[in-house]
mmCIF file of C-alpha atoms and ligand atoms in Angstrom:
data_model
loop_
_atom_site.group_PDB
_atom_site.id
_atom_site.type_symbol
_atom_site.label_atom_id
_atom_site.label_comp_id
_atom_site.label_asym_id
_atom_site.label_seq_id
_atom_site.Cartn_x
_atom_site.Cartn_y
_atom_site.Cartn_z
ATOM 1 C CA MET A 171 -66.698 -236.537 55.995
ATOM 2 C CA ILE A 172 -65.758 -234.344 58.941
ATOM 3 C CA PRO A 173 -61.990 -234.868 59.126
ATOM 4 C CA ILE A 174 -60.033 -235.474 62.312
ATOM 5 C CA ALA A 175 -57.868 -232.449 61.516
ATOM 6 C CA ARG A 176 -57.798 -229.627 58.979
ATOM 7 C CA PRO A 177 -54.964 -227.101 58.746
ATOM 8 C CA ASP A 178 -55.990 -223.432 58.996
ATOM 9 C CA LEU A 179 -54.486 -222.048 55.797
ATOM 10 C CA GLY A 180 -55.747 -218.933 54.063
ATOM 11 C CA PRO A 181 -54.834 -216.014 51.872
ATOM 12 C CA GLU A 182 -52.092 -214.803 54.265
ATOM 13 C CA GLU A 183 -50.153 -218.056 53.904
ATOM 14 C CA VAL A 184 -50.660 -218.007 50.131
ATOM 15 C CA ALA A 185 -49.380 -214.422 49.939
ATOM 16 C CA ALA A 186 -46.397 -215.215 52.174
ATOM 17 C CA VAL A 187 -45.382 -218.234 50.089
ATOM 18 C CA THR A 188 -45.886 -216.331 46.837
ATOM 19 C CA GLU A 189 -43.625 -213.573 48.082
ATOM 20 C CA VAL A 190 -40.828 -216.069 48.810
ATOM 21 C CA LEU A 191 -41.273 -217.772 45.438
ATOM 22 C CA GLU A 192 -41.116 -214.454 43.658
ATOM 23 C CA SER A 193 -38.009 -213.453 45.572
ATOM 24 C CA GLY A 194 -36.200 -216.532 44.288
ATOM 25 C CA MET A 195 -34.579 -217.017 47.738
ATOM 26 C CA LEU A 196 -36.108 -220.302 48.789
ATOM 27 C CA ALA A 197 -33.649 -221.964 51.149
ATOM 28 C CA GLN A 198 -32.946 -221.233 54.830
ATOM 29 C CA GLY A 199 -32.625 -217.461 55.122
ATOM 30 C CA ARG A 200 -34.048 -214.430 56.860
ATOM 31 C CA ARG A 201 -37.555 -215.832 57.279
ATOM 32 C CA VAL A 202 -36.219 -218.884 59.106
ATOM 33 C CA ALA A 203 -34.239 -216.542 61.359
ATOM 34 C CA ALA A 204 -37.365 -214.433 62.018
ATOM 35 C CA LEU A 205 -39.437 -217.516 62.792
ATOM 36 C CA GLU A 206 -36.769 -218.800 65.186
ATOM 37 C CA GLU A 207 -36.751 -215.488 66.999
ATOM 38 C CA GLY A 208 -40.532 -215.449 67.185
ATOM 39 C CA TRP A 209 -40.669 -218.999 68.532
ATOM 40 C CA ALA A 210 -37.928 -218.444 71.112
ATOM 41 C CA ASN A 211 -39.861 -215.401 72.384
ATOM 42 C CA TYR A 212 -43.146 -217.284 72.434
ATOM 43 C CA ILE A 213 -41.699 -220.188 74.452
ATOM 44 C CA GLY A 214 -39.543 -217.915 76.589
ATOM 45 C CA VAL A 215 -36.199 -219.563 75.838
ATOM 46 C CA ARG A 216 -32.899 -218.196 74.613
ATOM 47 C CA HIS A 217 -32.777 -220.287 71.462
ATOM 48 C CA ALA A 218 -35.145 -221.811 68.932
ATOM 49 C CA ILE A 219 -33.410 -223.715 66.149
ATOM 50 C CA ALA A 220 -35.542 -224.551 63.121
ATOM 51 C CA MET A 221 -35.272 -228.057 61.678
ATOM 52 C CA GLY A 222 -36.758 -229.949 58.750
ATOM 53 C CA ASN A 223 -39.308 -231.702 60.979
ATOM 54 C CA GLY A 224 -39.962 -232.772 64.561
ATOM 55 C CA THR A 225 -38.152 -236.079 64.140
ATOM 56 C CA GLN A 226 -34.979 -234.252 63.136
ATOM 57 C CA ALA A 227 -35.414 -231.908 66.097
ATOM 58 C CA LEU A 228 -35.453 -234.930 68.433
ATOM 59 C CA MET A 229 -32.600 -236.668 66.583
ATOM 60 C CA ALA A 230 -30.448 -233.554 66.759
ATOM 61 C CA ILE A 231 -31.084 -233.077 70.497
ATOM 62 C CA PHE A 232 -30.228 -236.687 71.306
ATOM 63 C CA ALA A 233 -27.090 -236.468 69.180
ATOM 64 C CA GLY A 234 -26.238 -233.108 70.742
ATOM 65 C CA ILE A 235 -26.365 -234.414 74.295
ATOM 66 C CA ASP A 236 -23.883 -237.076 73.155
ATOM 67 C CA LEU A 237 -26.002 -240.158 73.647
ATOM 68 C CA GLU A 238 -24.027 -243.286 72.869
ATOM 69 C CA PRO A 239 -24.770 -246.992 72.451
ATOM 70 C CA GLY A 240 -25.482 -248.392 75.896
ATOM 71 C CA ASP A 241 -26.964 -245.137 77.204
ATOM 72 C CA GLU A 242 -30.612 -245.262 78.232
ATOM 73 C CA VAL A 243 -33.423 -242.737 77.925
ATOM 74 C CA ILE A 244 -36.598 -243.207 79.935
ATOM 75 C CA THR A 245 -39.689 -242.469 77.854
ATOM 76 C CA VAL A 246 -43.143 -243.737 76.964
ATOM 77 C CA ALA A 247 -44.520 -246.148 74.371
ATOM 78 C CA HIS A 248 -47.840 -244.293 74.144
ATOM 79 C CA THR A 249 -46.490 -241.867 71.556
ATOM 80 C CA PHE A 250 -45.663 -241.465 67.901
ATOM 81 C CA ALA A 251 -42.769 -243.807 67.065
ATOM 82 C CA ALA A 252 -40.445 -240.893 66.244
ATOM 83 C CA THR A 253 -39.824 -240.353 69.980
ATOM 84 C CA ALA A 254 -38.205 -243.774 70.342
ATOM 85 C CA ASN A 255 -36.696 -243.777 66.857
ATOM 86 C CA ALA A 256 -34.785 -240.574 67.542
ATOM 87 C CA ILE A 257 -33.228 -242.207 70.620
ATOM 88 C CA LEU A 258 -32.330 -245.294 68.571
ATOM 89 C CA TYR A 259 -30.729 -243.009 65.957
ATOM 90 C CA THR A 260 -27.866 -242.361 68.389
ATOM 91 C CA GLY A 261 -27.481 -246.046 69.236
ATOM 92 C CA ALA A 262 -28.913 -245.436 72.710
ATOM 93 C CA THR A 263 -31.782 -247.437 74.195
ATOM 94 C CA PRO A 264 -35.318 -246.195 74.869
ATOM 95 C CA VAL A 265 -36.591 -247.594 78.172
ATOM 96 C CA PHE A 266 -40.378 -247.569 78.128
ATOM 97 C CA ILE A 267 -42.402 -246.895 81.244
ATOM 98 C CA ASP A 268 -46.146 -246.724 81.678
ATOM 99 C CA ILE A 269 -48.478 -243.748 81.518
ATOM 100 C CA GLU A 270 -51.007 -242.257 83.916
ATOM 101 C CA PRO A 271 -54.474 -243.635 83.188
ATOM 102 C CA ASP A 272 -56.198 -240.261 83.380
ATOM 103 C CA THR A 273 -53.822 -237.989 81.403
ATOM 104 C CA TYR A 274 -52.178 -240.611 79.125
ATOM 105 C CA LEU A 275 -48.839 -238.956 79.960
ATOM 106 C CA ILE A 276 -45.649 -240.452 81.417
ATOM 107 C CA ASP A 277 -46.303 -241.732 84.934
ATOM 108 C CA ALA A 278 -43.569 -239.817 86.740
ATOM 109 C CA LYS A 279 -44.023 -242.025 89.817
ATOM 110 C CA LYS A 280 -42.565 -244.890 87.785
ATOM 111 C CA ILE A 281 -39.422 -243.093 86.599
ATOM 112 C CA GLU A 282 -37.110 -243.767 89.532
ATOM 113 C CA ALA A 283 -37.623 -247.527 89.391
ATOM 114 C CA ALA A 284 -36.421 -247.459 85.760
ATOM 115 C CA ILE A 285 -33.208 -245.540 86.414
ATOM 116 C CA THR A 286 -29.960 -247.506 86.009
ATOM 117 C CA PRO A 287 -26.301 -246.418 85.936
ATOM 118 C CA ARG A 288 -26.705 -246.050 82.134
ATOM 119 C CA THR A 289 -29.681 -243.674 82.280
ATOM 120 C CA ARG A 290 -28.769 -240.319 80.731
ATOM 121 C CA ALA A 291 -32.092 -238.609 80.093
ATOM 122 C CA ILE A 292 -35.827 -238.560 80.667
ATOM 123 C CA CYS A 293 -38.023 -237.826 77.648
ATOM 124 C CA PRO A 294 -41.605 -236.971 78.602
ATOM 125 C CA VAL A 295 -44.024 -236.632 75.677
ATOM 126 C CA HIS A 296 -46.588 -233.839 76.114
ATOM 127 C CA LEU A 297 -49.130 -235.882 74.219
ATOM 128 C CA PHE A 298 -52.368 -234.441 72.782
ATOM 129 C CA GLY A 299 -51.459 -230.926 73.969
ATOM 130 C CA LEU A 300 -51.056 -231.492 77.725
ATOM 131 C CA VAL A 301 -47.752 -231.049 79.578
ATOM 132 C CA ALA A 302 -46.499 -233.954 81.712
ATOM 133 C CA ASP A 303 -45.919 -233.550 85.468
ATOM 134 C CA MET A 304 -42.821 -231.396 85.125
ATOM 135 C CA ASP A 305 -42.520 -230.693 88.900
ATOM 136 C CA MET A 306 -41.873 -234.356 89.541
ATOM 137 C CA ILE A 307 -39.800 -234.952 86.398
ATOM 138 C CA LEU A 308 -37.472 -232.001 87.049
ATOM 139 C CA ALA A 309 -37.043 -233.048 90.705
ATOM 140 C CA ILE A 310 -36.085 -236.594 89.668
ATOM 141 C CA ALA A 311 -33.782 -235.346 86.904
ATOM 142 C CA ASP A 312 -32.090 -233.059 89.401
ATOM 143 C CA ARG A 313 -31.675 -235.789 92.006
ATOM 144 C CA HIS A 314 -30.101 -238.195 89.520
ATOM 145 C CA GLY A 315 -28.213 -235.781 87.251
ATOM 146 C CA LEU A 316 -30.342 -236.577 84.191
ATOM 147 C CA ILE A 317 -31.039 -234.422 81.128
ATOM 148 C CA VAL A 318 -34.676 -233.636 80.322
ATOM 149 C CA VAL A 319 -35.682 -233.769 76.644
ATOM 150 C CA GLU A 320 -39.289 -232.766 76.099
ATOM 151 C CA ASP A 321 -41.138 -234.190 73.118
ATOM 152 C CA ALA A 322 -43.397 -231.147 72.726
ATOM 153 C CA CYS A 323 -44.328 -232.018 69.139
ATOM 154 C CA GLN A 324 -48.041 -231.853 70.033
ATOM 155 C CA ALA A 325 -47.930 -229.107 72.660
ATOM 156 C CA HIS A 326 -47.482 -225.682 71.052
ATOM 157 C CA GLY A 327 -48.196 -223.158 73.780
ATOM 158 C CA ALA A 328 -49.352 -225.679 76.426
ATOM 159 C CA THR A 329 -48.214 -224.668 79.906
ATOM 160 C CA PHE A 330 -47.445 -226.185 83.315
ATOM 161 C CA ARG A 331 -47.650 -223.706 86.213
ATOM 162 C CA GLY A 332 -47.412 -220.923 83.646
ATOM 163 C CA ARG A 333 -44.287 -222.263 81.936
ATOM 164 C CA PRO A 334 -44.587 -223.366 78.313
ATOM 165 C CA ALA A 335 -43.832 -226.852 77.055
ATOM 166 C CA GLY A 336 -40.334 -226.855 75.624
ATOM 167 C CA SER A 337 -38.950 -224.434 78.239
ATOM 168 C CA PHE A 338 -38.169 -226.970 80.992
ATOM 169 C CA GLY A 339 -35.442 -228.973 79.297
ATOM 170 C CA HIS A 340 -34.449 -229.170 75.656
ATOM 171 C CA GLY A 341 -37.710 -229.160 73.663
ATOM 172 C CA ALA A 342 -38.638 -230.617 70.270
ATOM 173 C CA PHE A 343 -41.626 -229.325 68.309
ATOM 174 C CA SER A 344 -43.212 -230.554 65.088
ATOM 175 C CA LEU A 345 -44.765 -228.269 62.479
ATOM 176 C CA TYR A 346 -46.326 -231.099 60.484
ATOM 177 C CA ALA A 347 -49.489 -230.325 58.503
ATOM 178 C CA THR A 348 -51.970 -231.375 61.206
ATOM 179 C CA LYS A 349 -50.191 -229.820 64.177
ATOM 180 C CA ASN A 350 -51.573 -226.800 66.085
ATOM 181 C CA MET A 351 -49.231 -224.687 63.984
ATOM 182 C CA THR A 352 -47.768 -225.847 60.684
ATOM 183 C CA THR A 353 -45.177 -225.218 58.005
ATOM 184 C CA ALA A 354 -46.297 -228.355 56.079
ATOM 185 C CA GLU A 355 -43.205 -230.129 57.416
ATOM 186 C CA GLY A 356 -40.951 -228.473 59.932
ATOM 187 C CA GLY A 357 -39.720 -228.455 63.512
ATOM 188 C CA PHE A 358 -37.924 -226.562 66.247
ATOM 189 C CA VAL A 359 -35.538 -227.292 69.038
ATOM 190 C CA THR A 360 -35.897 -224.964 72.019
ATOM 191 C CA THR A 361 -33.147 -224.647 74.607
ATOM 192 C CA ASN A 362 -31.472 -222.253 77.034
ATOM 193 C CA ASP A 363 -28.132 -224.014 76.547
ATOM 194 C CA ASP A 364 -25.902 -221.696 74.439
ATOM 195 C CA ARG A 365 -23.344 -224.395 73.674
ATOM 196 C CA LEU A 366 -25.968 -226.905 72.539
ATOM 197 C CA ALA A 367 -27.713 -224.237 70.431
ATOM 198 C CA ASP A 368 -24.478 -223.431 68.636
ATOM 199 C CA TRP A 369 -23.776 -227.121 68.091
ATOM 200 C CA LEU A 370 -27.328 -227.685 66.736
ATOM 201 C CA ARG A 371 -27.008 -224.817 64.256
ATOM 202 C CA LEU A 372 -23.853 -226.440 62.892
ATOM 203 C CA TYR A 373 -25.265 -229.980 62.979
ATOM 204 C CA ARG A 374 -28.314 -229.031 60.904
ATOM 205 C CA ASN A 375 -26.124 -227.329 58.299
ATOM 206 C CA GLN A 376 -23.485 -229.956 57.403
ATOM 207 C CA GLY A 377 -21.273 -228.800 60.265
ATOM 208 C CA MET A 378 -20.503 -225.577 58.366
ATOM 209 C CA ARG A 379 -19.929 -222.358 60.261
ATOM 210 C CA SER A 380 -19.058 -220.577 57.062
ATOM 211 C CA ARG A 381 -19.191 -221.727 53.472
ATOM 212 C CA TYR A 382 -17.334 -225.030 52.981
ATOM 213 C CA GLN A 383 -15.637 -224.747 56.386
ATOM 214 C CA PHE A 384 -16.767 -228.071 57.856
ATOM 215 C CA GLU A 385 -16.129 -227.608 61.530
ATOM 216 C CA MET A 386 -17.710 -230.890 62.616
ATOM 217 C CA LEU A 387 -19.775 -233.803 61.328
ATOM 218 C CA GLY A 388 -23.186 -232.491 60.368
ATOM 219 C CA TYR A 389 -26.102 -233.118 58.061
ATOM 220 C CA ASN A 390 -28.879 -231.234 56.293
ATOM 221 C CA PHE A 391 -31.728 -230.798 58.775
ATOM 222 C CA ARG A 392 -32.639 -227.333 57.521
ATOM 223 C CA MET A 393 -35.987 -225.624 57.161
ATOM 224 C CA THR A 394 -36.605 -223.522 54.028
ATOM 225 C CA ASP A 395 -37.729 -219.891 53.870
ATOM 226 C CA LEU A 396 -40.758 -221.151 52.001
ATOM 227 C CA GLN A 397 -41.814 -223.102 55.091
ATOM 228 C CA ALA A 398 -40.814 -220.335 57.479
ATOM 229 C CA ALA A 399 -43.013 -217.872 55.562
ATOM 230 C CA ILE A 400 -45.998 -220.108 56.330
ATOM 231 C CA GLY A 401 -44.769 -220.515 59.907
ATOM 232 C CA LEU A 402 -44.644 -216.754 60.528
ATOM 233 C CA VAL A 403 -48.308 -216.412 59.568
ATOM 234 C CA GLN A 404 -49.199 -219.499 61.604
ATOM 235 C CA LEU A 405 -47.389 -218.152 64.663
ATOM 236 C CA ASP A 406 -49.517 -215.000 64.476
ATOM 237 C CA LYS A 407 -52.625 -217.154 64.402
ATOM 238 C CA LEU A 408 -51.555 -219.630 67.080
ATOM 239 C CA GLU A 409 -53.112 -218.008 70.152
ATOM 240 C CA GLY A 410 -56.456 -217.469 68.424
ATOM 241 C CA ASN A 411 -56.469 -221.007 67.072
ATOM 242 C CA THR A 412 -55.553 -222.430 70.479
ATOM 243 C CA ALA A 413 -58.475 -220.534 72.033
ATOM 244 C CA ARG A 414 -60.750 -222.018 69.377
ATOM 245 C CA ARG A 415 -59.517 -225.550 70.137
ATOM 246 C CA GLN A 416 -60.131 -224.945 73.844
ATOM 247 C CA ALA A 417 -63.669 -223.671 73.149
ATOM 248 C CA ILE A 418 -64.378 -226.747 71.011
ATOM 249 C CA ALA A 419 -63.074 -228.962 73.823
ATOM 250 C CA ARG A 420 -65.391 -227.245 76.320
ATOM 251 C CA ARG A 421 -68.348 -227.851 74.009
ATOM 252 C CA TYR A 422 -67.401 -231.547 73.696
ATOM 253 C CA ASP A 423 -67.040 -231.746 77.498
ATOM 254 C CA GLU A 424 -70.568 -230.419 77.990
ATOM 255 C CA ALA A 425 -72.208 -232.376 75.196
ATOM 256 C CA LEU A 426 -70.633 -235.719 76.144
ATOM 257 C CA ALA A 427 -70.858 -235.437 79.932
ATOM 258 C CA ASP A 428 -73.762 -237.869 80.280
ATOM 259 C CA LEU A 429 -72.297 -240.585 78.010
ATOM 260 C CA PRO A 430 -70.514 -243.722 79.210
ATOM 261 C CA VAL A 431 -67.158 -242.392 78.023
ATOM 262 C CA ARG A 432 -64.182 -240.892 79.861
ATOM 263 C CA LEU A 433 -63.326 -237.373 78.771
ATOM 264 C CA PRO A 434 -59.895 -235.690 78.721
ATOM 265 C CA VAL A 435 -58.712 -234.300 82.051
ATOM 266 C CA THR A 436 -56.642 -231.179 82.647
ATOM 267 C CA PRO A 437 -54.925 -231.339 86.043
ATOM 268 C CA ASP A 438 -54.762 -228.101 88.062
ATOM 269 C CA GLY A 439 -52.037 -225.713 86.995
ATOM 270 C CA ARG A 440 -51.891 -226.862 83.379
ATOM 271 C CA VAL A 441 -53.230 -225.316 80.163
ATOM 272 C CA HIS A 442 -54.257 -227.940 77.605
ATOM 273 C CA VAL A 443 -53.970 -226.880 73.955
ATOM 274 C CA PHE A 444 -56.022 -229.825 72.620
ATOM 275 C CA HIS A 445 -53.971 -231.027 69.719
ATOM 276 C CA GLN A 446 -56.279 -234.021 70.097
ATOM 277 C CA TYR A 447 -59.508 -234.511 72.009
ATOM 278 C CA THR A 448 -59.187 -238.146 73.080
ATOM 279 C CA VAL A 449 -61.958 -240.087 74.820
ATOM 280 C CA GLU A 450 -62.044 -243.568 76.311
ATOM 281 C CA VAL A 451 -65.000 -245.456 74.882
ATOM 282 C CA GLY A 452 -64.165 -249.006 75.996
ATOM 283 C CA ASP A 453 -63.526 -252.402 74.489
ATOM 284 C CA ALA A 454 -65.820 -251.832 71.482
ATOM 285 C CA ARG A 455 -63.603 -248.973 70.315
ATOM 286 C CA ASP A 456 -62.950 -250.386 66.842
ATOM 287 C CA ALA A 457 -66.656 -250.902 66.154
ATOM 288 C CA ILE A 458 -67.375 -247.376 67.397
ATOM 289 C CA VAL A 459 -64.690 -245.875 65.122
ATOM 290 C CA ALA A 460 -66.147 -247.796 62.161
ATOM 291 C CA GLU A 461 -69.679 -246.586 62.932
ATOM 292 C CA LEU A 462 -68.471 -242.999 63.300
ATOM 293 C CA GLY A 463 -66.880 -243.349 59.874
ATOM 294 C CA GLU A 464 -70.188 -244.564 58.426
ATOM 295 C CA ALA A 465 -71.845 -241.492 59.952
ATOM 296 C CA GLY A 466 -69.313 -239.212 58.222
ATOM 297 C CA VAL A 467 -67.172 -238.577 61.284
ATOM 298 C CA GLY A 468 -63.435 -239.054 60.887
ATOM 299 C CA ALA A 469 -62.462 -240.331 64.326
ATOM 300 C CA ASP A 470 -58.939 -241.736 64.618
ATOM 301 C CA ILE A 471 -56.810 -243.770 67.006
ATOM 302 C CA TYR A 472 -53.628 -242.408 68.618
ATOM 303 C CA TYR A 473 -52.007 -244.909 68.722
ATOM 304 C CA PRO A 474 -53.458 -248.330 67.904
ATOM 305 C CA ILE A 475 -50.178 -250.258 68.356
ATOM 306 C CA PRO A 476 -48.010 -248.716 71.041
ATOM 307 C CA VAL A 477 -44.316 -248.410 70.299
ATOM 308 C CA HIS A 478 -43.236 -251.207 72.682
ATOM 309 C CA ARG A 479 -45.337 -253.653 70.644
ATOM 310 C CA GLN A 480 -43.956 -252.682 67.224
ATOM 311 C CA GLU A 481 -42.013 -255.521 65.653
ATOM 312 C CA TYR A 482 -38.766 -253.617 65.100
ATOM 313 C CA ILE A 483 -38.781 -252.583 68.761
ATOM 314 C CA MET A 484 -39.497 -256.112 70.025
ATOM 315 C CA GLU A 485 -36.750 -257.494 67.749
ATOM 316 C CA ARG A 486 -34.359 -255.216 69.627
ATOM 317 C CA GLY A 487 -35.424 -256.730 72.949
ATOM 318 C CA LEU A 488 -37.053 -253.498 74.061
ATOM 319 C CA HIS A 489 -40.445 -254.852 75.049
ATOM 320 C CA ALA A 490 -41.916 -253.843 78.402
ATOM 321 C CA GLU A 491 -45.038 -254.682 80.414
ATOM 322 C CA LEU A 492 -47.191 -251.564 80.122
ATOM 323 C CA PRO A 493 -50.794 -252.378 81.009
ATOM 324 C CA VAL A 494 -52.055 -248.779 81.092
ATOM 325 C CA THR A 495 -50.468 -248.067 77.717
ATOM 326 C CA ASP A 496 -52.024 -251.232 76.268
ATOM 327 C CA ALA A 497 -55.439 -250.252 77.633
ATOM 328 C CA ALA A 498 -55.194 -246.742 76.206
ATOM 329 C CA ALA A 499 -54.204 -248.159 72.813
ATOM 330 C CA ALA A 500 -57.200 -250.501 72.862
ATOM 331 C CA ARG A 501 -59.938 -248.334 74.364
ATOM 332 C CA THR A 502 -59.537 -244.726 73.212
ATOM 333 C CA LEU A 503 -60.297 -242.689 70.104
ATOM 334 C CA ALA A 504 -59.814 -239.083 69.072
ATOM 335 C CA LEU A 505 -62.637 -236.917 67.771
ATOM 336 C CA PRO A 506 -62.380 -234.230 65.072
ATOM 337 C CA MET A 507 -60.497 -231.250 66.527
ATOM 338 C CA PHE A 508 -59.375 -228.259 64.490
ATOM 339 C CA PRO A 509 -59.967 -224.510 64.842
ATOM 340 C CA ALA A 510 -62.503 -224.239 62.008
ATOM 341 C CA LEU A 511 -64.735 -227.091 63.253
ATOM 342 C CA THR A 512 -68.224 -225.556 63.202
ATOM 343 C CA GLU A 513 -70.893 -225.990 65.887
ATOM 344 C CA LEU A 514 -73.004 -227.819 63.325
ATOM 345 C CA GLU A 515 -70.172 -230.227 62.494
ATOM 346 C CA GLN A 516 -69.540 -230.718 66.180
ATOM 347 C CA GLN A 517 -73.213 -231.494 66.715
ATOM 348 C CA THR A 518 -72.932 -234.214 64.045
ATOM 349 C CA VAL A 519 -69.899 -235.675 65.818
ATOM 350 C CA VAL A 520 -71.644 -235.662 69.194
ATOM 351 C CA GLU A 521 -74.799 -237.288 67.838
ATOM 352 C CA ALA A 522 -72.828 -239.953 65.976
ATOM 353 C CA LEU A 523 -70.787 -240.763 69.088
ATOM 354 C CA ARG A 524 -73.929 -240.823 71.256
ATOM 355 C CA ALA A 525 -75.520 -243.345 68.874
ATOM 356 C CA ALA A 526 -72.425 -245.532 68.516
ATOM 357 C CA VAL A 527 -71.675 -245.615 72.230
ATOM 358 C CA GLY A 528 -75.359 -246.283 72.895
ATOM 359 C CA ARG A 529 -75.033 -249.432 70.773
ATOM 360 C CA HIS A 530 -71.758 -250.467 72.451
ATOM 361 C CA PRO A 531 -71.713 -249.196 76.036
ATOM 362 C CA ASP A 532 -68.788 -250.336 78.156
ATOM 363 C CA PRO A 533 -70.024 -251.302 81.626
ATOM 364 C CA ALA A 534 -66.778 -250.062 83.238
ATOM 365 C CA LEU A 535 -67.560 -246.577 81.923
ATOM 366 C CA ALA A 536 -71.208 -246.403 82.913
ATOM 367 C CA PRO A 537 -71.913 -243.413 85.169
ATOM 368 C CA GLU A 538 -72.827 -245.770 88.024
ATOM 369 C CA ALA A 539 -69.529 -247.741 87.719
ATOM 370 C CA ALA A 540 -67.237 -246.983 90.673
ATOM 371 C CA ASP A 541 -66.719 -243.294 89.758
ATOM 372 C CA ARG A 542 -65.480 -244.463 86.371
ATOM 373 C CA ASP A 543 -62.155 -244.975 88.092
ATOM 374 C CA PRO A 544 -59.537 -244.321 85.389
ATOM 375 C CA ALA A 545 -57.366 -247.040 86.911
ATOM 376 C CA ALA A 546 -60.058 -249.473 85.816
ATOM 377 C CA ILE A 547 -58.788 -249.263 82.256
ATOM 378 C CA ALA A 548 -55.599 -250.961 83.328
ATOM 379 C CA ARG A 549 -57.395 -254.117 84.418
HETATM 380 C C1 LIG B 1431 -45.274 -236.996 69.780
HETATM 381 C C2 LIG B 1431 -44.568 -236.784 68.477
HETATM 382 N N1 LIG B 1431 -43.241 -236.907 68.422
HETATM 383 C C3 LIG B 1431 -42.564 -236.712 67.270
HETATM 384 C C4 LIG B 1431 -43.198 -236.370 66.103
HETATM 385 C C5 LIG B 1431 -42.405 -236.220 64.855
HETATM 386 O O1 LIG B 1431 -42.605 -235.016 64.210
HETATM 387 P P1 LIG B 1431 -42.520 -234.915 62.598
HETATM 388 O O2 LIG B 1431 -43.697 -235.653 62.046
HETATM 389 O O3 LIG B 1431 -42.589 -233.445 62.354
HETATM 390 O O4 LIG B 1431 -41.216 -235.505 62.183
HETATM 391 C C6 LIG B 1431 -44.593 -236.205 66.122
HETATM 392 C C7 LIG B 1431 -45.305 -235.790 64.901
HETATM 393 O O5 LIG B 1431 -46.014 -236.407 64.255
HETATM 394 C C8 LIG B 1431 -45.295 -236.428 67.330
HETATM 395 O O6 LIG B 1431 -46.622 -236.308 67.376
#
């Protein structure tokens, strides 16, 4: 089976982990500090604060900006549930708005209509490795005095007009096993806010500035040196691996151009880092995924049930009408995408998709259908 993702781990990571194990110093230490410095430099921010995972990075940011019950954060439902869950962690309310049909990212044109006197923040999710429309989001945030929290968990090194994801507001990154860069589990907060950075360093370490001096309420959201050792090797590899993902995406673009499917778009001024390569295949999506599986191709769905339709969200009265999100959840699939995907494997994926889509073509996606208008998916 060609998997949807495969981490790029080799002898360097093994050697780095072995060195930490042999040193006997496993917990947060100098390697975490080195990784934080490396990540802050890479993103071009004053502070990177390592966390146990991306969810904790989001939770800590939302806690650190003092969200309270009754506060609202405008975000999307076409995301991993952790985005909304981290808002709920503070007692605040996620307010879901729809996405753009072509990029699958927050539709910034819909933000202002969702703003109320309780709105405190906007949380765009740079899904699949593409940065949301930060020009528009920053302008709106500025106009209304809102904080911007970027869920950059899937966007390591993606840029918008040359600026990296995670450098516009307070950013959260995930270093989960399948991400563009991994520490098995891990995360970062990125910020230029000195006060917030100091607060986050305390919050992740039980509120302790020095041993057993509990300066404030805090928890254990720490990364270990074992993870950071992997992360330092992965950071060195990130640019090369991103280039490989982009080359694979270009090959998919060329090989799939004549099929009745809608391919990922990269608006001008953005650099896509292709955490996922997601295509719209139409209403027969589930049958196509099943047939790809039979052909040995591990396609997957991100995300089959959008957050606003999850039971625990609906129970909280947080449902919203999001037709573009619903259409994306029903009609798209992601193809295998990882740096070591070979041309031969990719050929297998392309042929399997060509055959499956040939058996289940969606008329709305046929080349002759009104320019395959992406808005059509929201019908
Ligand atoms: C968009 C998004 N947000 C948040 C997270 C949470 O990150 P983690 O799994 O590291 O807790 C992920 C990772 O899966 C993600 O993809």
